[in-house]
C-alpha cells in the first residue's frame, strides 16, 4: 500500500473501480444489495443508462417483453399514456413519438469497458486472457480457499503479494514463465510501483484508466470478490490479506511475463497502437431513443402495478377492537411472511400480527459453543458491540465421509472407492427416490440447539471476548426491548402469549443457502435473535424497567420465541418449558392455528410451482413442498424473494389486514399516532431502505441481465474455495442471483407506502442522506397515506404530491382459496370479502 | 434366447435415441419420462441378461449382428460380446444413467436445452452400450465415435459461452488422438494376424515369435497405440488435464460422464485388449509406470485443487491410474470392482458437490484456523514449495498441450500459409503424375511412385496444419478438408490396385457433406458482410438451421458413422500394405486433423457468445 499522502492517478482509478465492482462477499454471508449501488448517486434512469453504455449491461426488460405485458393487460394503456405525456411535457432533448414505443428500437451496441484493451490486442494479435486468466484465478483462489483443498496455501498468513514472493523465492519451480525475466524481477522487488509496469505495457498515462478498467472488468467476478474481501476481511474464517491493488499488480506482472515469453519483441505498447487519446471512461453518455422508450415502458409497467396496489391500500377495512387479542405474533417484515400472517388472521380472527425486521432490534455477535469464530446476527451494515455466548449445547453435526479430503488422496481414495463406492450408490438411490434431510441439507432447524442456553447478561467481572462486551446490562436490555416494542407500536393491549417468529429456510445442495435465510440477520436464520428477545422481554427486571417507561406488560403475559422455516413451512417453538400450565392450554390451541396456517401457506406457495393442478389438498401439497427442501436435484427449493414489489409501513389493522398482496410485500408495523415527530419512522427507514431496497434491486438487475448482473443458470456451477461459485474450473466467479431464483420475478422498483402525514413522512427520510439518496434518486418509489384522510401522496422531486388512483377499480376477492387456485402467475392485489374464507380450526 | 436379449438390450437405447429426436422441445414431461422409462427398461433387460449369463456358468456370449459391407474377401459387420467385463460396465452404466436421468428430470426443469440434454444422454448411452458390448473392432469403433461426439455436445452444452465451447473443442481433439490410436490398432492387428479383431479370439491369439517377427516392431506399436487411446480417453498421463476442464456442463452430466462412465472407457480398452499387451513384459511395465505417474501427479494436483469439481476430477483420474497399475499386475477382476466403486463414489460426490459449502463451512466453524507450518529443514521446505507450485500449475500438463502443442501447430500453419498457392498446384501436378505413371506409363519404377506419393501426402499434411490456423478464408478450410480426403484416397489406391467401388464408397459421403457444407458457408458469407473468425461468432442464434446442417456436414466429412464413408474408410485402410508404413501414418494423421479442423470451424462459426458489440469508431489504430 502506498503511504504517500497525496493520491496518485492509479489510486484514484482503483478507488473508483472498487465502487463499480460487484461487492458480494463469501457465500456464507450472502446478503442482498443493490447491484448497481455505485450509480445510486444518480437518478435511477440516468444511472441505468450509464451502466448500459459503459458496462454494456442490460438494464430493462426487452421491448417485446413490455409489449407482451401490454397486450396481456399487465401494463395499462391509460398509465402508459400518462407516462408518455409526462415525458413529452418535460421538454426532453430526445424526442419520440407514440409509435416508437411499439417499433423495434435501435439498441446501443457499443460498450466502453473493454474497448481499448480489445482493440490493442486485436491490432497486435495478442490473446492474453485465455492464458493469464486461469493463472490469476487459480492463485487467487488457492490463496483465499477456505477448506476445499487438502493442502492449504503455504504462506497464507502473509499479505497476498508477500506470500507469492515468499513462495517464488523459496522454490525451485516458478510462478512465471520466464524464470529470469523482467516480469519476475519487477514482481519480486517490493518497491516496484504499479505505474512502472503500466509504463511498460500501456505507456501513456492517459490510457491507464481505460486499460485497468478493461482488464479488471474482463473478470468482474474475481476483481469484485478480492475488493470485497479487502473491505470486509471478516467474511473469511481463515483470515487473508488481499487487496485489489495487489491482485491487479500480480495480473499485470503475469501479463508482462506472457508478453515477453510468447511475443518477445513483437508487440507495441497500448498507446503506441492506438492513435488518439481515449475519452474518459465516465464522460457523459448520449441518451438514445431506445433509452427513452424502455424507460417509459418500465414506468408504465411499474405504475400499473402500483396503482392497483395503492387502491387496495387506501380501502378502509379498519375493525375496531377493544379487548386484547387472543395472541400476538411478531413476524419478520419478509415478503414470505405476507401470506402466513394473512392465514393466521383468517383462521383466528381474534389474533393480531405485527411485522419488524427479523433481528428484532437486538444486534450482537454470537459465539456457538466450542466454535472458533463469531457470527454476526443483525443487518450487515451494523457493527455490534456485544457478544452472546452459547452454553450447554448438545448438538453434534453428522459427519459424512463424502465431503472429506481423504477420499481424494492416493490411498484414501483407493480404500473409499473399493468400500464406500457401493455405499454411495445406495445413498444416491435413496436420495433420489426417498429424499430426506441429509448432510447435504442446510437447514434453519439446526441453527440453534433447542436445549442450549445463552450467556446474555453482562457481569462486571467478565472480561471482553474478542474485544466485545459479553452480554447486555439490564439497562441495555430494557432499551432494546422498549425500542423494539415502540417501533412496531406494541405498547398496550398485550395478549397473554406474544410470539416472536423468526424465519429461516432449509435447502439441499444449494451453495446460495444464505440468500434464503433472514437478510436482517446477515443471511442467517433469526431463531437466536427471537430466543434472545423472548429471554430479555420475559426478564422481570426488564419488565420493571419497561413499566417505568410507561410500557406496562401484564405479569401473566409471556413472550415465546419461534422459528418459521419458509421452505418447509414448519414452525418450531423454543423454550416451551417456560410456559406455565395456565398458558399451555392457550398455547396448544394457538399451535393448531399455526399448523393449519402452515398447510394453507404451503398451498399458496405451491401454486407458483404449478402443483395445484395436481392436487388441491393443503396437506398433500404441504408434503410436496417439504420434499423440495430436501431433494438433491431441486434447484428451486423455494422462490425466496422473487416477485417482491412493495414495502408497506403502518398499522396492520388500518392498512393491510384483510387484503391480498400476493406474497409480494414487506410488511412493517408502525403506529403513526405514536410518532408525531417521525423519529421512529426515520429509524425504521434507516434499515428498510437498504435492506428491502437492496433485495428488490438485486432481484431487479439479476432478472434484467442474468448473464452479467446475475449468476446465470446454477446447474453448471462449481464451488470455488467455499466462498463463491464459478462456471467450470477456469471460469470467472459468478456473483449475483442464479436464474432459477429470479425467473419468476417481475422487475419493478420497490413501492414504499408509509402510513403517515406527508410532511412527517418526508422529513423522516431527509434526515439521513444515505436513506434520502434512495428516494431522491428514485431507486425506490416513496409514497405515503395520510392516516386521517386516507389520501395518497407520492414523492416527486423533493415534495410529496397528491396522487389520484388512475384505474379506479379495487378487485374484491370473494374466496381466497379459489382465488389462489385460479392461476400460477402473479395475481391482482385486492381486498378480501368478509366471508372470504371459512376455515376455522 | 440370449441372442434376442442381446439385440433387445442394444436396440432399446438406440431406438429411444431416435424416437426422442421427434419430441416437442417444450414437452419436458414426455422427454424425461420417456428417457427414464427406456433406460429403466434397459436396466431390467440387462439384469436378466446378467442372470442368464451367470446361470450359463459365466461363459462369454458372442453374437453376430448384421453386416454393413460384404464382399468375397472382406466383411464388416456388427459382432457383440458379453463377458464379465461387459457385465461390470453394463451394470454400472445402466444403473448410473438411470439414476442420473431421474435426477435430471427435475434438476433440468425450464433449462433451455432440456431436450438437447436428454437426447444427448441417450445418444451417449447408445454409444456406451455399443462399446461395452462390442465383439469386434468395427463395432467398438462405431460406439467410440458416438462417445466422442456426445462428449463434445455435453461439455459445450452452454454453447453461448466461450469456455464450454473452447474446452469442448479441446477435449474433442484429445479424443480424436485416441481415435488415431484405435485406427492404427485395427490396421496393425490385421497386418500381423491377417484377420479383423474379434475379441473372442484375442484370448487365444498366438504370440509366436516368428509371427511377430514378420514385421518387426509392429506388435510394440500396436500396444503403444492401445495405450495411447486408453490414456487419452481415461485422462492418463500426459493427458490428465482435460478432465477438470470438461466440467462445464450441468452438474449431472459432469457427474455421469466425466466423473464416471466416459472416463473409464479408456480402461475398458485396456481390459478388452489385455491378452495382447499382457503378453509383453515391457508393455506391462509401461502401463504400470504410466498409471503410477498419473496417480502421483494427479493426487498432488487434486490435493491443491480449490474448486470442488476439479478436485473430484483429479481424484477420479488418480484412481484410474491405480487401476492401470492393478491391470499391469494382472488383477483384471479386481479392477472391475475398483472401477464400479470409483464410478459410484465420484458420481455421488459430484452430484452433492454444491452442498460442500454448507457442510464444510459448518465444520469449519468448529475447527481452529491453522496456518500451514514451514518445514524446518530448508531443503525439504524448498522441495515442498516447488511441488506445491507445480501442482497448482497442474504439472504444466495443460500448459504443455495448450501452448506448446496447439500454439506451435498454429505457428507452423501460419508459416505454411505463405506458400499455399504454389504448393497446392504442385500437389495437384504430383497427383496427376502419379496417376499417369501408374496407369499410362508402363514399367515404372515403384519407388518413384512411392516417393511422389510421399511428397503429396506430406504436402497435404501441411495444408491441413495450415487449415487449423486459418482465420479468414473459411471456404478454403472446408475445401482443404475435401482435398486431403481426395489425395489420401488416391494415393492409397495408386500404391495398391485400384478399386473404384471402394473409393466411391469412401468419397460418396464426403462429397455430399462437402457440397452441402459449401452451400451453407457461401450462403452465410453472403448474409454477413463482416467476416473474420478471430474469435467465436455464435451464429447459432441467427442461423439455427444452418448450425444443425453444418454440424451434420462436419460429421459426414470427417468420417463419422452417418454415411458410407465410415465403411469406405475401413476399406481404404485395407488397401494399405504393411510396407507402406508412412501412408498409414499420413492417412491416420490426416484423419485426426480433418476432424479437429471441422469441429474448430464449426465452433468458431456457430458457437460462442453472439457478437453484437462492435468496436466503436472513436478509436483509430496507428498504422
PDB file of C-alpha atoms in Angstrom, chain B residues 41 153 228 441 534 557 568:
ATOM      1  CA  UNK B  41     -36.317 -50.900 -19.197  1.00  0.00           C
ATOM      2  CA  UNK B 153     -22.004 -31.803 -27.127  1.00  0.00           C
ATOM      3  CA  UNK B 228      -2.366 -44.025 -26.418  1.00  0.00           C
ATOM      4  CA  UNK B 441       3.199 -45.384 -68.497  1.00  0.00           C
ATOM      5  CA  UNK B 534     -10.796 -14.027 -34.911  1.00  0.00           C
ATOM      6  CA  UNK B 557     -16.864 -35.135 -43.957  1.00  0.00           C
ATOM      7  CA  UNK B 568     -15.108 -46.730 -47.016  1.00  0.00           C
TER       8      UNK B 568
END
